[in-house]
Short mmCIF file of C-alpha atoms in Angstrom, two decimals:
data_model
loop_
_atom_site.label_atom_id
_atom_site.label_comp_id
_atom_site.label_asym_id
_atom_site.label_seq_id
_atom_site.Cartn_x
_atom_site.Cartn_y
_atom_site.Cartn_z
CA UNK R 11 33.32 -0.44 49.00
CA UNK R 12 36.68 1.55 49.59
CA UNK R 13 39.35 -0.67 50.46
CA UNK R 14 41.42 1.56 52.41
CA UNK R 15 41.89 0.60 55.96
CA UNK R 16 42.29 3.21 59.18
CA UNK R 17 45.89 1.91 60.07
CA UNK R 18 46.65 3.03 63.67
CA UNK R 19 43.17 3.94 64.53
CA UNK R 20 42.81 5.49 68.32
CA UNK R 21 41.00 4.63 71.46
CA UNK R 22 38.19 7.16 70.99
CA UNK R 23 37.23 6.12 67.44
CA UNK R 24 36.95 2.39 68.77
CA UNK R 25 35.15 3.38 71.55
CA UNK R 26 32.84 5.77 69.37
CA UNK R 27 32.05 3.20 66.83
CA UNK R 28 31.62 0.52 69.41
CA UNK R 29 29.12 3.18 71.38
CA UNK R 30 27.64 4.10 68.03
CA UNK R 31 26.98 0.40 66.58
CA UNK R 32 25.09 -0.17 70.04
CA UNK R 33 23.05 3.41 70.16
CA UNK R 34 20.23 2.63 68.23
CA UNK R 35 16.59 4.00 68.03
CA UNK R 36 16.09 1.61 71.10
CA UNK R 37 18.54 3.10 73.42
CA UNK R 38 18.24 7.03 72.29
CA UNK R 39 14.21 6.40 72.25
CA UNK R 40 14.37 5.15 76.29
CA UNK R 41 12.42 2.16 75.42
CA UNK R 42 15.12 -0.49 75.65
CA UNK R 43 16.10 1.09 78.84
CA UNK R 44 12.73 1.30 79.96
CA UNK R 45 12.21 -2.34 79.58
CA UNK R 46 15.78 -4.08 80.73
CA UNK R 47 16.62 -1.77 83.33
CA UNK R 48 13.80 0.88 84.69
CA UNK R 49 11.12 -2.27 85.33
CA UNK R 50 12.95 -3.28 87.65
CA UNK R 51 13.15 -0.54 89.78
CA UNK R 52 16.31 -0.11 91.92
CA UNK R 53 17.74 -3.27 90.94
CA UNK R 54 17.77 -1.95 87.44
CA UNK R 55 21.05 -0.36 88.52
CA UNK R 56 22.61 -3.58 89.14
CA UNK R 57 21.61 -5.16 86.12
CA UNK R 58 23.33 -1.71 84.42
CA UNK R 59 26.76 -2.53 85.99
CA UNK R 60 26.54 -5.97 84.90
CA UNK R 61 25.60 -5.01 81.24
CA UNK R 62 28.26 -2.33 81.16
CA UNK R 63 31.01 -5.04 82.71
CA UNK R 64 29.98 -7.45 80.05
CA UNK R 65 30.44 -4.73 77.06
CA UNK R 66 33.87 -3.98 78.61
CA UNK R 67 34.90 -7.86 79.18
CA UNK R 68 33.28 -9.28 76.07
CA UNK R 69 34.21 -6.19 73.54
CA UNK R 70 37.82 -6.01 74.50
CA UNK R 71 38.07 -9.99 73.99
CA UNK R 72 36.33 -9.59 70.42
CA UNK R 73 39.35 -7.12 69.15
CA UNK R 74 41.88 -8.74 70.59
CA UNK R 75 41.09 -12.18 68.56
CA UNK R 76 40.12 -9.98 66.06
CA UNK R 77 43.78 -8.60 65.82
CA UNK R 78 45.06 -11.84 66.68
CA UNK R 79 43.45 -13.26 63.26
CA UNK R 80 43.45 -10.19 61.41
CA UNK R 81 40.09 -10.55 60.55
CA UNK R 82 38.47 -8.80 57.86
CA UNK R 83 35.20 -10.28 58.53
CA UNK R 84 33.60 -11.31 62.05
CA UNK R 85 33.09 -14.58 61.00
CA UNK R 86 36.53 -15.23 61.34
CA UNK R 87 36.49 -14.87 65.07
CA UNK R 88 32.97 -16.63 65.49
CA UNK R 89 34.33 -19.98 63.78
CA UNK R 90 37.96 -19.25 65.69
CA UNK R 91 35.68 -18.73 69.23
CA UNK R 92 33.00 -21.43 68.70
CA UNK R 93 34.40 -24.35 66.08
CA UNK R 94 33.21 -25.34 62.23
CA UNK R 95 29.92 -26.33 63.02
CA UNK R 96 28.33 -24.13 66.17
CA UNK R 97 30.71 -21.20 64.58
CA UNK R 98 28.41 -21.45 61.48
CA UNK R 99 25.39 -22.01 62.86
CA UNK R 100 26.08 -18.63 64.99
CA UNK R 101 27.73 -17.20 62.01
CA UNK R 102 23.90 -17.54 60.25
CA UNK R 103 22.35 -16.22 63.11
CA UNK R 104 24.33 -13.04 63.31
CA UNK R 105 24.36 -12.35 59.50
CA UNK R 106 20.47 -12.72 59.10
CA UNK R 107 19.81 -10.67 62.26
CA UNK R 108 22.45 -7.99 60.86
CA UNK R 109 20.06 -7.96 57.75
CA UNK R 110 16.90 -7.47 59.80
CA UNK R 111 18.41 -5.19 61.98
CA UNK R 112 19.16 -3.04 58.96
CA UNK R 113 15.91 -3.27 57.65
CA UNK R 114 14.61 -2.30 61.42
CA UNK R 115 16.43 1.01 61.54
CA UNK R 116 15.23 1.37 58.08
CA UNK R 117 11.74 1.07 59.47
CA UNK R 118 12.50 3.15 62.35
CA UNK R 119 13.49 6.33 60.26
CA UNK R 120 10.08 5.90 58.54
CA UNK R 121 8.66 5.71 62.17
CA UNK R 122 10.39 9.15 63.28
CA UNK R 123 9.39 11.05 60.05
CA UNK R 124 5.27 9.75 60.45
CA UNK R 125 5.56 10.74 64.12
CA UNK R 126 7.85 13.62 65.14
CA UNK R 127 8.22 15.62 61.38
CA UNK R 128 4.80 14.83 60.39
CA UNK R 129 5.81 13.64 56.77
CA UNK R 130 4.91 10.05 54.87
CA UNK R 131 7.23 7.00 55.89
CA UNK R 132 8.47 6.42 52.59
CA UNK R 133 10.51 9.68 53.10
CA UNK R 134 11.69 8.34 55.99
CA UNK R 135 13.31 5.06 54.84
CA UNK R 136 14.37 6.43 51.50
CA UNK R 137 16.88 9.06 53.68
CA UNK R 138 17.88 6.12 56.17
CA UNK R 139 18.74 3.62 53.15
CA UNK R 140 20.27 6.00 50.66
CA UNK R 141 22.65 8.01 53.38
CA UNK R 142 23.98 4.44 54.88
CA UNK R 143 24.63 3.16 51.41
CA UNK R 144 26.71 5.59 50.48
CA UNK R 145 28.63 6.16 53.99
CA UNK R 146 29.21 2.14 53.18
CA UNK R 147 30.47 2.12 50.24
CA UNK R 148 33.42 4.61 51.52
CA UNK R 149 34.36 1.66 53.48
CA UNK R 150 35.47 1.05 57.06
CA UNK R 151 36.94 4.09 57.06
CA UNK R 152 33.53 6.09 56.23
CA UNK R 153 31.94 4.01 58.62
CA UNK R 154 33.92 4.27 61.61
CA UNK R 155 34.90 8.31 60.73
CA UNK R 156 30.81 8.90 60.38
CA UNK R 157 30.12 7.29 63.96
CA UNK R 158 32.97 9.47 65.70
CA UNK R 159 31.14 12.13 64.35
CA UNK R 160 27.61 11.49 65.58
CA UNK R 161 28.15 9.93 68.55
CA UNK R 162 29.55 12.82 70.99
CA UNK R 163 26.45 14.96 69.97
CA UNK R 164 24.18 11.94 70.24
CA UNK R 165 25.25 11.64 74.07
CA UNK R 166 25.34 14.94 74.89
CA UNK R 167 21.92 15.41 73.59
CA UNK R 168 21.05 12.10 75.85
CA UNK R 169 22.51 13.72 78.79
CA UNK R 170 21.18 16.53 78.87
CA UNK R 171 17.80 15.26 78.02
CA UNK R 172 17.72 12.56 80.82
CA UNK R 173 19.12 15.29 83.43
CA UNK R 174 16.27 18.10 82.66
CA UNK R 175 13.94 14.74 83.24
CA UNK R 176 15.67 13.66 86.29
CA UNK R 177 15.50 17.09 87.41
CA UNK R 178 12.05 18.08 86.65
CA UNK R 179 10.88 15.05 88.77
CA UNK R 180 13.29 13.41 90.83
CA UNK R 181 12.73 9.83 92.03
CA UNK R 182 9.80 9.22 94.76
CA UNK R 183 8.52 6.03 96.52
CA UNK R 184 5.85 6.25 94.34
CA UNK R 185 7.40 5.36 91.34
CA UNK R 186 9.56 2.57 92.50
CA UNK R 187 6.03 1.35 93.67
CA UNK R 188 4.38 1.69 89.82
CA UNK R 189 7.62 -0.34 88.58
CA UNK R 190 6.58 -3.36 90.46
CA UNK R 191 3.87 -3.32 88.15
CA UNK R 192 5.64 -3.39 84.54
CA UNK R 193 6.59 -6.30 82.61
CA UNK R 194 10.05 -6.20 81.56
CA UNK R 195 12.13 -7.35 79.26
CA UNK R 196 13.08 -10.74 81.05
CA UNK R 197 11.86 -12.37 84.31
CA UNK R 198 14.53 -10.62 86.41
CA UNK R 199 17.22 -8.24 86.66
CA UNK R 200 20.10 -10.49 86.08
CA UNK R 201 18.69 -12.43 83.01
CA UNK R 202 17.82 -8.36 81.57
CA UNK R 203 21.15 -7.51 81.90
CA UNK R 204 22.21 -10.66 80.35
CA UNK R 205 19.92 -10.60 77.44
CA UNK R 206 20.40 -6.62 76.88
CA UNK R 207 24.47 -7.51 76.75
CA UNK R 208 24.12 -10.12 74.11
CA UNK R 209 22.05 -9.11 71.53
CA UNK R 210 24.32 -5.54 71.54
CA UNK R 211 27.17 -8.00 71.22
CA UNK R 212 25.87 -9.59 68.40
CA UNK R 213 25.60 -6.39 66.69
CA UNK R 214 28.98 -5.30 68.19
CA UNK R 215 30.79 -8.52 66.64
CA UNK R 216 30.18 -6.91 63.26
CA UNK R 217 32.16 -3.96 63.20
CA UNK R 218 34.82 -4.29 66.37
CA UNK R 219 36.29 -8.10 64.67
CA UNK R 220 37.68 -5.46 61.51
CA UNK R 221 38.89 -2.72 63.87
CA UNK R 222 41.09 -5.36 65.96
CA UNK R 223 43.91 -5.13 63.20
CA UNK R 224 43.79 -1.29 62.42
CA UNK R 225 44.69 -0.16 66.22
CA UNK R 226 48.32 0.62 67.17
CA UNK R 227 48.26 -2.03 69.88
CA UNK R 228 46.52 -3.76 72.41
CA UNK R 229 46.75 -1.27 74.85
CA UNK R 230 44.57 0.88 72.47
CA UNK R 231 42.10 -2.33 72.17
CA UNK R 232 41.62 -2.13 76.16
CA UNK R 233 41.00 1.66 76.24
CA UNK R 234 39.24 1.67 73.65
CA UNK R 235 36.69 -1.23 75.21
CA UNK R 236 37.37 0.63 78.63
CA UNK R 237 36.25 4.07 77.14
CA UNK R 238 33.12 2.58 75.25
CA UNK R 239 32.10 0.28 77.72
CA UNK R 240 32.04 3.44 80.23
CA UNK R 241 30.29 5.88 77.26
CA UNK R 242 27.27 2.97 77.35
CA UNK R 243 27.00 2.44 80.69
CA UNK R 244 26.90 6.51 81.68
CA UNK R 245 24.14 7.21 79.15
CA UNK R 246 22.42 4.21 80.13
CA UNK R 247 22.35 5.22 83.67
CA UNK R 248 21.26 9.08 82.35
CA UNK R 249 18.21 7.43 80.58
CA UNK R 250 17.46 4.73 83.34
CA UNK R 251 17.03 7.42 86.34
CA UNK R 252 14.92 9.92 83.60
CA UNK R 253 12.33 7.31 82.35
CA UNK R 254 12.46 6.06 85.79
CA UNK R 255 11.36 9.43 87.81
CA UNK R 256 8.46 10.06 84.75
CA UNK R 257 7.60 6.64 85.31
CA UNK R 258 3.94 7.84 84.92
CA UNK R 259 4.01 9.20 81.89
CA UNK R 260 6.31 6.98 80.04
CA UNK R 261 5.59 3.66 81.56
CA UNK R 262 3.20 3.01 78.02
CA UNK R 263 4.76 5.80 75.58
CA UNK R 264 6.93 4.23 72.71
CA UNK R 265 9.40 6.71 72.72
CA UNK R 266 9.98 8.42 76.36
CA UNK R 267 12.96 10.22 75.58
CA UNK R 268 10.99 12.05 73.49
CA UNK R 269 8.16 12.35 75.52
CA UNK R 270 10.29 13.91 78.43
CA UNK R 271 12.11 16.17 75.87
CA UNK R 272 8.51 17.84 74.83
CA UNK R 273 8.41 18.69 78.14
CA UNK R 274 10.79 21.37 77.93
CA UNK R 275 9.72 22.85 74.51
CA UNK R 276 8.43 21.65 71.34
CA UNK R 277 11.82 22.64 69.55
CA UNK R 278 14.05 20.62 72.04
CA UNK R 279 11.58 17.63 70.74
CA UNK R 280 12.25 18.56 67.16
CA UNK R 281 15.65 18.65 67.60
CA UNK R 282 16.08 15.37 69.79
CA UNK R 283 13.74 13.44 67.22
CA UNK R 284 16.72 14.32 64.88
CA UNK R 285 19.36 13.36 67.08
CA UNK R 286 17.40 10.27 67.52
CA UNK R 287 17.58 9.91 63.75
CA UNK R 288 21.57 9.60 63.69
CA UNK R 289 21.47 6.96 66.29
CA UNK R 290 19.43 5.03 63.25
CA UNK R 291 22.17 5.93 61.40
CA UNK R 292 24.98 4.67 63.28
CA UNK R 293 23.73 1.39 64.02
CA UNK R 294 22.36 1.07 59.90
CA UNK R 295 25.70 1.76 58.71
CA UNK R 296 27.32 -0.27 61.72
CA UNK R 297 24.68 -3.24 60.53
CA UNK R 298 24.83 -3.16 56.48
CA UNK R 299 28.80 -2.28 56.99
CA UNK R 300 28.98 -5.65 58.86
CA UNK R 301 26.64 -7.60 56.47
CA UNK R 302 28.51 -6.72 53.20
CA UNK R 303 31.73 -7.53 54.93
CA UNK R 304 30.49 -11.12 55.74
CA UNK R 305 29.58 -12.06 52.01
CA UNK R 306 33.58 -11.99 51.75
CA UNK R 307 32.95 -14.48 48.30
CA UNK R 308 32.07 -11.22 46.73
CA UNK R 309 35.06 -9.90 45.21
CA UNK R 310 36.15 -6.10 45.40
CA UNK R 311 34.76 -5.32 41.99
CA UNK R 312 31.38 -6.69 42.72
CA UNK R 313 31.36 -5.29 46.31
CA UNK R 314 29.73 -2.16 45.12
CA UNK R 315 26.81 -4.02 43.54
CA UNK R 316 26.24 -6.06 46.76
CA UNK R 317 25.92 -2.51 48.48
CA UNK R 318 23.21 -1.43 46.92
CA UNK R 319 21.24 -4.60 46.27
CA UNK R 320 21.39 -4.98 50.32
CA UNK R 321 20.51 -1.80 50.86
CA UNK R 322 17.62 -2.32 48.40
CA UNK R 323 16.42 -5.61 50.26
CA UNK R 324 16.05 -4.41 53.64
CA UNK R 325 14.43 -1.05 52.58
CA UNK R 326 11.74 -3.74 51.06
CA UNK R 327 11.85 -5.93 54.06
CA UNK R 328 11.74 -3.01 56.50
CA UNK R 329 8.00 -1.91 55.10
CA UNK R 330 6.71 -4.99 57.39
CA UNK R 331 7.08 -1.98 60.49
CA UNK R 332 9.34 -1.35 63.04
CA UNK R 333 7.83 -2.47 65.54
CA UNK R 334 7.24 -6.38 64.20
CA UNK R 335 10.80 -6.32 63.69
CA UNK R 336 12.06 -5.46 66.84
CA UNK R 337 9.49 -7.97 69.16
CA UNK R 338 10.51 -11.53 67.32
CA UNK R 339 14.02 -10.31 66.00
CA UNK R 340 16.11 -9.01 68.85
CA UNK R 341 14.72 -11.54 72.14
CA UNK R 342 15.46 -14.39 70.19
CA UNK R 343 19.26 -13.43 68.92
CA UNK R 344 19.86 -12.21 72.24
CA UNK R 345 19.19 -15.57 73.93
CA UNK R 346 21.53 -17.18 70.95
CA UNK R 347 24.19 -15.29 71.74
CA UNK R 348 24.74 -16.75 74.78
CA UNK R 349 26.59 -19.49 72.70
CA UNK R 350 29.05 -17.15 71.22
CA UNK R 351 29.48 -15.60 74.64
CA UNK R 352 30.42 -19.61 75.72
CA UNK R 353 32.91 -19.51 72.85
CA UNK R 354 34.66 -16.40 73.63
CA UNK R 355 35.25 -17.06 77.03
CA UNK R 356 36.54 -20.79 76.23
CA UNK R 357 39.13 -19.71 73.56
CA UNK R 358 40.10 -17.06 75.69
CA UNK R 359 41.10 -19.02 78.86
CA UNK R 360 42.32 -22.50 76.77
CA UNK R 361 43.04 -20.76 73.63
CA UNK R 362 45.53 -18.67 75.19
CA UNK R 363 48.83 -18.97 73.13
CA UNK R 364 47.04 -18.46 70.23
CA UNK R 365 45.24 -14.92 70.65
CA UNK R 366 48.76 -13.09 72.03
CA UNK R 367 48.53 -9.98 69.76
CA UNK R 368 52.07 -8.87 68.68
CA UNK R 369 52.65 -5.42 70.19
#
């Protein structure tokens, strides 16, 4: 893995990666959306403000420590935030989820090829594995200049999507009416929000601890969280009102961003399946980037080696499906990061002295 290190980086590539770690083939598909937000009807929109305020708050307090401690690795600011013991308990729970995230996207390219190009799996999660290995091994630099690439088309493509489906069948009492009906993600609003924050956090933690020390200064930390934050919360809202007024249609599809998207033309849902693809990709690369950086016992020689026999592992692990991933993997790290969350906020109202980033 490279060592060189984007000195100065700007507000837009922090909030790019931190909007491109997050945008994964849940968010682009509609599905997490579908089931944290658009269940819940109107007060969806509420729980989309809170998740958006939390990604802002909790973000911008994960590079600041991270500059404060110029960590290389997140685990640095999980065992600064939440002490020896819980910090490496958490520390365990975010490195084997960033593994099985990994080896979910993995899963989820296969997924895209089978359904929307019509070709095996393997092809699928041979492309996924072999183009984030070798964006990683560029290092941080690769990663984060690949992600400011993607994501502007990514949301663009999102936006436009979720506006032809907002259009083509605006919001009626009707479908407020079928969301009473859904089972979401949580047992209200609030705890959605909550959960849907966290386990994006956890996956966040990864990449945004590194970037702390390559910005200018902290003013670029804040923007940066401001700008990302904001970039989340607007395609969030985009794809909340869209699967919301096709409620009828997509209420059981697995991918309604999709599904809405064939509605205009068969080569709009070619195209979107592939935009869905590099939303895999940013949040693979985001995920092994942040694994490999954690196993900091490897030296820089070796690093290469650990690369590839990561990538290797999840590509096996991620032939268990998609799917079974996703449904015992991401509820159950999104609850546990409610104890980092509890760190973060301690250290950074007792913990005060220490965190003060030189500008």
């Amino acid at each position: 893995m490279a060592t060189d290190s984007p000195t100065n980086i700007n507000a837009f590539k922090i909030a790019a990666t931190y909007i491109g770690t997050i945008v994964g083939a849940g968010f682009a598909s509609g599905q997490e959306v579908l089931q944290f937000f658009s269940a819940f009807g109107l007060l969806g929109i509420w729980g989309i403000v809170l998740a958006s305020a939390l990604f802002f708050i909790f973000g911008y307090m994960i590079l600041v420590i991270g500059r404060a401690l110029s960590a290389s690795a997140y685990v640095e600011v999980v065992r600064f935030s939440n002490g020896r013991w819980l910090g490496s308990l958490i520390d365990l729970i975010i490195t084997i989820f960033l593994f099985g995230a990994l080896a979910a996207m993995i899963a989820g390219s296969g997924a895209i090829f089978v359904e929307q190009f019509g070709l095996s799996s393997w092809w699928g999660t041979i492309f996924m594995a072999v183009v984030a290995l070798f964006t990683v091994i560029r290092g941080i630099k690769g990663v984060i200049n690949a992600i400011s690439f993607v994501v502007p088309v990514l949301l663009v493509a999102v936006l436009f999507i979720a506006i032809y489906g907002i259009y083509r069948s605006p919001v009626t009492s009707a479908d407020l009416e079928l969301t009473t009906t859904l089972v979401g993600a949580a047992p209200n609003w609030f705890v959605a929000a909550l959960n849907y924050a966290s386990f994006n956090l956890v996956i966040a933690v990864a990449i945004l601890a590194p970037i702390g020390p390559n910005a200018k200064n902290q003013s670029t930390l804040l923007w940066g969280a401001l700008l990302g934050a904001l970039g989340l919360g607007v395609g969030v809202v985009a794809i909340y009102f869209s699967v919301l007024s096709n409620i009828t249609d997509v209420a059981h599809v697995e991918v309604p961003m999709i599904y809405i998207a064939s509605l205009i033309s068969p080569i709009v849902q070619l195209l979107f399946a592939v935009v869905l693809l590099s939303a895999v990709f940013s949040t693979a690369v985001s995920n092994l980037y942040g694994f490999v950086s954690r196993m900091t016992f490897v030296d820089q020689k070796h690093r290469i080696w650990l690369i590839v026999g990561t990538t290797f592992a999840a590509f096996i692990v991620s032939q268990v499906g998609f799917s079974t991933l996703v449904t015992y993997l991401y509820p159950a790290v999104g609850y546990g990061g409610f104890i980092f969350f509890a760190g973060l906020l301690y250290v950074w109202f007792f913990k005060r002295n220490e965190i003060k980033s030189v500008e």
